[in-house]
PDB file of N, CA and C in Angstrom:
ATOM      1  N   UNK A   9       1.055 -15.563  -3.589  1.00  0.00           N
ATOM      2  CA  UNK A   9      -0.188 -15.329  -2.881  1.00  0.00           C
ATOM      3  C   UNK A   9      -1.169 -14.641  -3.829  1.00  0.00           C
ATOM      4  N   UNK A  10      -2.357 -15.188  -3.901  1.00  0.00           N
ATOM      5  CA  UNK A  10      -3.400 -14.651  -4.782  1.00  0.00           C
ATOM      6  C   UNK A  10      -4.075 -13.448  -4.136  1.00  0.00           C
ATOM      7  N   UNK A  11      -4.132 -12.366  -4.860  1.00  0.00           N
ATOM      8  CA  UNK A  11      -4.832 -11.156  -4.423  1.00  0.00           C
ATOM      9  C   UNK A  11      -6.140 -11.087  -5.199  1.00  0.00           C
ATOM     10  N   UNK A  12      -7.224 -10.964  -4.479  1.00  0.00           N
ATOM     11  CA  UNK A  12      -8.544 -10.960  -5.116  1.00  0.00           C
ATOM     12  C   UNK A  12      -8.887  -9.588  -5.683  1.00  0.00           C
ATOM     13  N   UNK A  13      -9.814  -9.597  -6.620  1.00  0.00           N
ATOM     14  CA  UNK A  13     -10.332  -8.351  -7.195  1.00  0.00           C
ATOM     15  C   UNK A  13     -10.910  -7.469  -6.080  1.00  0.00           C
ATOM     16  N   UNK A  14     -11.546  -8.098  -5.113  1.00  0.00           N
ATOM     17  CA  UNK A  14     -12.139  -7.367  -3.986  1.00  0.00           C
ATOM     18  C   UNK A  14     -11.058  -6.632  -3.183  1.00  0.00           C
ATOM     19  N   UNK A  15      -9.915  -7.281  -2.971  1.00  0.00           N
ATOM     20  CA  UNK A  15      -8.825  -6.639  -2.239  1.00  0.00           C
ATOM     21  C   UNK A  15      -8.303  -5.419  -2.990  1.00  0.00           C
ATOM     22  N   UNK A  16      -8.186  -5.549  -4.303  1.00  0.00           N
ATOM     23  CA  UNK A  16      -7.733  -4.418  -5.126  1.00  0.00           C
ATOM     24  C   UNK A  16      -8.755  -3.283  -5.052  1.00  0.00           C
ATOM     25  N   UNK A  17     -10.028  -3.618  -5.164  1.00  0.00           N
ATOM     26  CA  UNK A  17     -11.082  -2.593  -5.083  1.00  0.00           C
ATOM     27  C   UNK A  17     -11.083  -1.914  -3.719  1.00  0.00           C
ATOM     28  N   UNK A  18     -10.918  -2.694  -2.652  1.00  0.00           N
ATOM     29  CA  UNK A  18     -10.867  -2.120  -1.305  1.00  0.00           C
ATOM     30  C   UNK A  18      -9.667  -1.188  -1.152  1.00  0.00           C
ATOM     31  N   UNK A  19      -8.525  -1.607  -1.681  1.00  0.00           N
ATOM     32  CA  UNK A  19      -7.318  -0.783  -1.587  1.00  0.00           C
ATOM     33  C   UNK A  19      -7.512   0.520  -2.356  1.00  0.00           C
ATOM     34  N   UNK A  20      -8.126   0.450  -3.527  1.00  0.00           N
ATOM     35  CA  UNK A  20      -8.398   1.672  -4.304  1.00  0.00           C
ATOM     36  C   UNK A  20      -9.339   2.607  -3.543  1.00  0.00           C
ATOM     37  N   UNK A  21     -10.342   2.026  -2.891  1.00  0.00           N
ATOM     38  CA  UNK A  21     -11.281   2.830  -2.102  1.00  0.00           C
ATOM     39  C   UNK A  21     -10.538   3.551  -0.975  1.00  0.00           C
ATOM     40  N   UNK A  22      -9.646   2.832  -0.320  1.00  0.00           N
ATOM     41  CA  UNK A  22      -8.854   3.420   0.762  1.00  0.00           C
ATOM     42  C   UNK A  22      -7.935   4.514   0.216  1.00  0.00           C
ATOM     43  N   UNK A  23      -7.256   4.237  -0.882  1.00  0.00           N
ATOM     44  CA  UNK A  23      -6.371   5.229  -1.503  1.00  0.00           C
ATOM     45  C   UNK A  23      -7.141   6.511  -1.800  1.00  0.00           C
ATOM     46  N   UNK A  24      -8.325   6.363  -2.359  1.00  0.00           N
ATOM     47  CA  UNK A  24      -9.110   7.532  -2.749  1.00  0.00           C
ATOM     48  C   UNK A  24      -9.771   8.237  -1.579  1.00  0.00           C
ATOM     49  N   UNK A  25      -9.695   7.651  -0.388  1.00  0.00           N
ATOM     50  CA  UNK A  25     -10.276   8.307   0.784  1.00  0.00           C
ATOM     51  C   UNK A  25      -9.347   9.395   1.338  1.00  0.00           C
ATOM     52  N   UNK A  26      -8.084   9.378   0.915  1.00  0.00           N
ATOM     53  CA  UNK A  26      -7.143  10.400   1.372  1.00  0.00           C
ATOM     54  C   UNK A  26      -7.377  11.710   0.623  1.00  0.00           C
ATOM     55  N   UNK A  27      -7.210  12.799   1.335  1.00  0.00           N
ATOM     56  CA  UNK A  27      -7.268  14.117   0.719  1.00  0.00           C
ATOM     57  C   UNK A  27      -6.106  14.235  -0.268  1.00  0.00           C
ATOM     58  N   UNK A  28      -6.321  14.926  -1.351  1.00  0.00           N
ATOM     59  CA  UNK A  28      -5.290  15.077  -2.372  1.00  0.00           C
ATOM     60  C   UNK A  28      -4.020  15.729  -1.873  1.00  0.00           C
ATOM     61  N   UNK A  29      -4.101  16.491  -0.806  1.00  0.00           N
ATOM     62  CA  UNK A  29      -2.919  17.176  -0.282  1.00  0.00           C
ATOM     63  C   UNK A  29      -2.234  16.396   0.837  1.00  0.00           C
ATOM     64  N   UNK A  30      -2.759  15.202   1.154  1.00  0.00           N
ATOM     65  CA  UNK A  30      -2.136  14.381   2.195  1.00  0.00           C
ATOM     66  C   UNK A  30      -0.802  13.852   1.692  1.00  0.00           C
ATOM     67  N   UNK A  31       0.217  14.022   2.498  1.00  0.00           N
ATOM     68  CA  UNK A  31       1.537  13.492   2.138  1.00  0.00           C
ATOM     69  C   UNK A  31       2.169  12.876   3.387  1.00  0.00           C
ATOM     70  N   UNK A  32       2.877  11.804   3.183  1.00  0.00           N
ATOM     71  CA  UNK A  32       3.546  11.151   4.303  1.00  0.00           C
ATOM     72  C   UNK A  32       4.974  10.800   3.912  1.00  0.00           C
ATOM     73  N   UNK A  33       5.805  10.605   4.912  1.00  0.00           N
ATOM     74  CA  UNK A  33       7.189  10.161   4.754  1.00  0.00           C
ATOM     75  C   UNK A  33       8.051  11.235   4.101  1.00  0.00           C
ATOM     76  N   UNK A  34       9.265  10.859   3.832  1.00  0.00           N
ATOM     77  CA  UNK A  34      10.256  11.802   3.304  1.00  0.00           C
ATOM     78  C   UNK A  34      10.015  12.178   1.847  1.00  0.00           C
ATOM     79  N   UNK A  35       9.233  11.338   1.114  1.00  0.00           N
ATOM     80  CA  UNK A  35       9.050  11.591  -0.319  1.00  0.00           C
ATOM     81  C   UNK A  35       7.979  12.629  -0.613  1.00  0.00           C
ATOM     82  N   UNK A  36       7.175  12.997   0.390  1.00  0.00           N
ATOM     83  CA  UNK A  36       6.119  13.989   0.240  1.00  0.00           C
ATOM     84  C   UNK A  36       5.136  13.607  -0.866  1.00  0.00           C
ATOM     85  N   UNK A  37       4.937  12.308  -1.043  1.00  0.00           N
ATOM     86  CA  UNK A  37       4.054  11.796  -2.101  1.00  0.00           C
ATOM     87  C   UNK A  37       2.678  11.473  -1.523  1.00  0.00           C
ATOM     88  N   UNK A  38       1.661  11.968  -2.161  1.00  0.00           N
ATOM     89  CA  UNK A  38       0.294  11.697  -1.729  1.00  0.00           C
ATOM     90  C   UNK A  38      -0.076  10.241  -1.993  1.00  0.00           C
ATOM     91  N   UNK A  39      -0.762   9.591  -1.058  1.00  0.00           N
ATOM     92  CA  UNK A  39      -1.220   8.218  -1.295  1.00  0.00           C
ATOM     93  C   UNK A  39      -2.096   8.088  -2.543  1.00  0.00           C
ATOM     94  N   UNK A  40      -2.748   9.168  -2.930  1.00  0.00           N
ATOM     95  CA  UNK A  40      -3.636   9.125  -4.100  1.00  0.00           C
ATOM     96  C   UNK A  40      -2.895   8.897  -5.411  1.00  0.00           C
ATOM     97  N   UNK A  41      -1.597   9.082  -5.419  1.00  0.00           N
ATOM     98  CA  UNK A  41      -0.801   8.806  -6.610  1.00  0.00           C
ATOM     99  C   UNK A  41      -0.978   7.341  -7.021  1.00  0.00           C
ATOM    100  N   UNK A  42      -1.148   6.472  -6.031  1.00  0.00           N
ATOM    101  CA  UNK A  42      -1.306   5.039  -6.307  1.00  0.00           C
ATOM    102  C   UNK A  42      -2.597   4.715  -7.055  1.00  0.00           C
ATOM    103  N   UNK A  43      -3.535   5.632  -7.074  1.00  0.00           N
ATOM    104  CA  UNK A  43      -4.799   5.406  -7.784  1.00  0.00           C
ATOM    105  C   UNK A  43      -4.582   5.311  -9.296  1.00  0.00           C
ATOM    106  N   UNK A  44      -3.435   5.759  -9.763  1.00  0.00           N
ATOM    107  CA  UNK A  44      -3.164   5.784 -11.199  1.00  0.00           C
ATOM    108  C   UNK A  44      -2.469   4.535 -11.724  1.00  0.00           C
ATOM    109  N   UNK A  45      -2.094   3.613 -10.838  1.00  0.00           N
ATOM    110  CA  UNK A  45      -1.417   2.409 -11.316  1.00  0.00           C
ATOM    111  C   UNK A  45      -2.432   1.334 -11.682  1.00  0.00           C
ATOM    112  N   UNK A  46      -2.014   0.389 -12.484  1.00  0.00           N
ATOM    113  CA  UNK A  46      -2.909  -0.673 -12.960  1.00  0.00           C
ATOM    114  C   UNK A  46      -3.315  -1.599 -11.815  1.00  0.00           C
ATOM    115  N   UNK A  47      -4.387  -2.348 -12.032  1.00  0.00           N
ATOM    116  CA  UNK A  47      -4.839  -3.322 -11.037  1.00  0.00           C
ATOM    117  C   UNK A  47      -3.760  -4.362 -10.771  1.00  0.00           C
ATOM    118  N   UNK A  48      -3.058  -4.776 -11.815  1.00  0.00           N
ATOM    119  CA  UNK A  48      -2.008  -5.770 -11.659  1.00  0.00           C
ATOM    120  C   UNK A  48      -0.867  -5.224 -10.794  1.00  0.00           C
ATOM    121  N   UNK A  49      -0.466  -4.002 -11.046  1.00  0.00           N
ATOM    122  CA  UNK A  49       0.599  -3.382 -10.254  1.00  0.00           C
ATOM    123  C   UNK A  49       0.147  -3.189  -8.807  1.00  0.00           C
ATOM    124  N   UNK A  50      -1.101  -2.804  -8.621  1.00  0.00           N
ATOM    125  CA  UNK A  50      -1.636  -2.621  -7.284  1.00  0.00           C
ATOM    126  C   UNK A  50      -1.691  -3.960  -6.539  1.00  0.00           C
ATOM    127  N   UNK A  51      -2.029  -5.024  -7.246  1.00  0.00           N
ATOM    128  CA  UNK A  51      -2.045  -6.360  -6.637  1.00  0.00           C
ATOM    129  C   UNK A  51      -0.642  -6.750  -6.162  1.00  0.00           C
ATOM    130  N   UNK A  52       0.374  -6.427  -6.951  1.00  0.00           N
ATOM    131  CA  UNK A  52       1.756  -6.706  -6.538  1.00  0.00           C
ATOM    132  C   UNK A  52       2.127  -5.895  -5.298  1.00  0.00           C
ATOM    133  N   UNK A  53       1.694  -4.655  -5.252  1.00  0.00           N
ATOM    134  CA  UNK A  53       1.977  -3.807  -4.098  1.00  0.00           C
ATOM    135  C   UNK A  53       1.292  -4.353  -2.844  1.00  0.00           C
ATOM    136  N   UNK A  54       0.043  -4.774  -2.984  1.00  0.00           N
ATOM    137  CA  UNK A  54      -0.690  -5.377  -1.857  1.00  0.00           C
ATOM    138  C   UNK A  54       0.041  -6.633  -1.380  1.00  0.00           C
ATOM    139  N   UNK A  55       0.486  -7.434  -2.325  1.00  0.00           N
ATOM    140  CA  UNK A  55       1.229  -8.655  -1.994  1.00  0.00           C
ATOM    141  C   UNK A  55       2.502  -8.311  -1.207  1.00  0.00           C
ATOM    142  N   UNK A  56       3.202  -7.275  -1.628  1.00  0.00           N
ATOM    143  CA  UNK A  56       4.402  -6.834  -0.919  1.00  0.00           C
ATOM    144  C   UNK A  56       4.063  -6.388   0.503  1.00  0.00           C
ATOM    145  N   UNK A  57       3.021  -5.566   0.643  1.00  0.00           N
ATOM    146  CA  UNK A  57       2.618  -5.096   1.970  1.00  0.00           C
ATOM    147  C   UNK A  57       2.259  -6.268   2.880  1.00  0.00           C
ATOM    148  N   UNK A  58       1.521  -7.238   2.335  1.00  0.00           N
ATOM    149  CA  UNK A  58       1.131  -8.402   3.132  1.00  0.00           C
ATOM    150  C   UNK A  58       2.348  -9.215   3.562  1.00  0.00           C
ATOM    151  N   UNK A  59       3.318  -9.350   2.674  1.00  0.00           N
ATOM    152  CA  UNK A  59       4.524 -10.101   3.024  1.00  0.00           C
ATOM    153  C   UNK A  59       5.318  -9.373   4.104  1.00  0.00           C
ATOM    154  N   UNK A  60       5.458  -8.071   3.955  1.00  0.00           N
ATOM    155  CA  UNK A  60       6.152  -7.289   4.985  1.00  0.00           C
ATOM    156  C   UNK A  60       5.447  -7.416   6.329  1.00  0.00           C
ATOM    157  N   UNK A  61       4.132  -7.363   6.299  1.00  0.00           N
ATOM    158  CA  UNK A  61       3.349  -7.486   7.527  1.00  0.00           C
ATOM    159  C   UNK A  61       3.526  -8.871   8.154  1.00  0.00           C
ATOM    160  N   UNK A  62       3.474  -9.917   7.347  1.00  0.00           N
ATOM    161  CA  UNK A  62       3.578 -11.273   7.886  1.00  0.00           C
ATOM    162  C   UNK A  62       4.973 -11.573   8.427  1.00  0.00           C
ATOM    163  N   UNK A  63       5.994 -10.973   7.818  1.00  0.00           N
ATOM    164  CA  UNK A  63       7.370 -11.199   8.267  1.00  0.00           C
ATOM    165  C   UNK A  63       7.804 -10.197   9.330  1.00  0.00           C
ATOM    166  N   UNK A  64       7.007  -9.166   9.525  1.00  0.00           N
ATOM    167  CA  UNK A  64       7.352  -8.154  10.512  1.00  0.00           C
ATOM    168  C   UNK A  64       8.459  -7.224  10.065  1.00  0.00           C
ATOM    169  N   UNK A  65       8.820  -7.258   8.791  1.00  0.00           N
ATOM    170  CA  UNK A  65       9.949  -6.461   8.315  1.00  0.00           C
ATOM    171  C   UNK A  65       9.635  -4.967   8.233  1.00  0.00           C
ATOM    172  N   UNK A  66       8.426  -4.627   7.909  1.00  0.00           N
ATOM    173  CA  UNK A  66       8.066  -3.208   7.834  1.00  0.00           C
ATOM    174  C   UNK A  66       8.126  -2.595   9.226  1.00  0.00           C
ATOM    175  N   UNK A  67       7.590  -3.294  10.204  1.00  0.00           N
ATOM    176  CA  UNK A  67       7.620  -2.793  11.579  1.00  0.00           C
ATOM    177  C   UNK A  67       9.057  -2.636  12.061  1.00  0.00           C
ATOM    178  N   UNK A  68       9.923  -3.589  11.716  1.00  0.00           N
ATOM    179  CA  UNK A  68      11.320  -3.484  12.109  1.00  0.00           C
ATOM    180  C   UNK A  68      11.974  -2.252  11.498  1.00  0.00           C
ATOM    181  N   UNK A  69      11.647  -1.947  10.255  1.00  0.00           N
ATOM    182  CA  UNK A  69      12.217  -0.777   9.595  1.00  0.00           C
ATOM    183  C   UNK A  69      11.740   0.501  10.289  1.00  0.00           C
ATOM    184  N   UNK A  70      10.460   0.542  10.616  1.00  0.00           N
ATOM    185  CA  UNK A  70       9.898   1.725  11.279  1.00  0.00           C
ATOM    186  C   UNK A  70      10.546   1.910  12.633  1.00  0.00           C
ATOM    187  N   UNK A  71      10.637   0.824  13.414  1.00  0.00           N
ATOM    188  CA  UNK A  71      11.240   0.911  14.739  1.00  0.00           C
ATOM    189  C   UNK A  71      12.709   1.280  14.640  1.00  0.00           C
ATOM    190  N   UNK A  72      13.407   0.760  13.617  1.00  0.00           N
ATOM    191  CA  UNK A  72      14.824   1.057  13.440  1.00  0.00           C
ATOM    192  C   UNK A  72      15.077   2.529  13.172  1.00  0.00           C
ATOM    193  N   UNK A  73      14.176   3.152  12.436  1.00  0.00           N
ATOM    194  CA  UNK A  73      14.344   4.566  12.113  1.00  0.00           C
ATOM    195  C   UNK A  73      14.137   5.444  13.332  1.00  0.00           C
ATOM    196  N   UNK A  74      13.288   5.006  14.247  1.00  0.00           N
ATOM    197  CA  UNK A  74      12.971   5.817  15.429  1.00  0.00           C
ATOM    198  C   UNK A  74      13.886   5.522  16.607  1.00  0.00           C
ATOM    199  N   UNK A  75      14.765   4.539  16.475  1.00  0.00           N
ATOM    200  CA  UNK A  75      15.636   4.151  17.600  1.00  0.00           C
ATOM    201  C   UNK A  75      16.814   5.093  17.717  1.00  0.00           C
TER     202      UNK A  75
END
């Protein structure tokens, strides 16, 4: 799946909208850490997120943890 430059730019904008002290999940890692990866790596991450979303696998993992 092709990820456009616009999608990468939008994702970076979203990443940078988080406060530096924001942390989620068990890893306590701020979303802003992702601002330091290359555009190519970010495109792969977006592709992964989109695939998880389309297959419903991420939602299943979230629901499984809360069950």
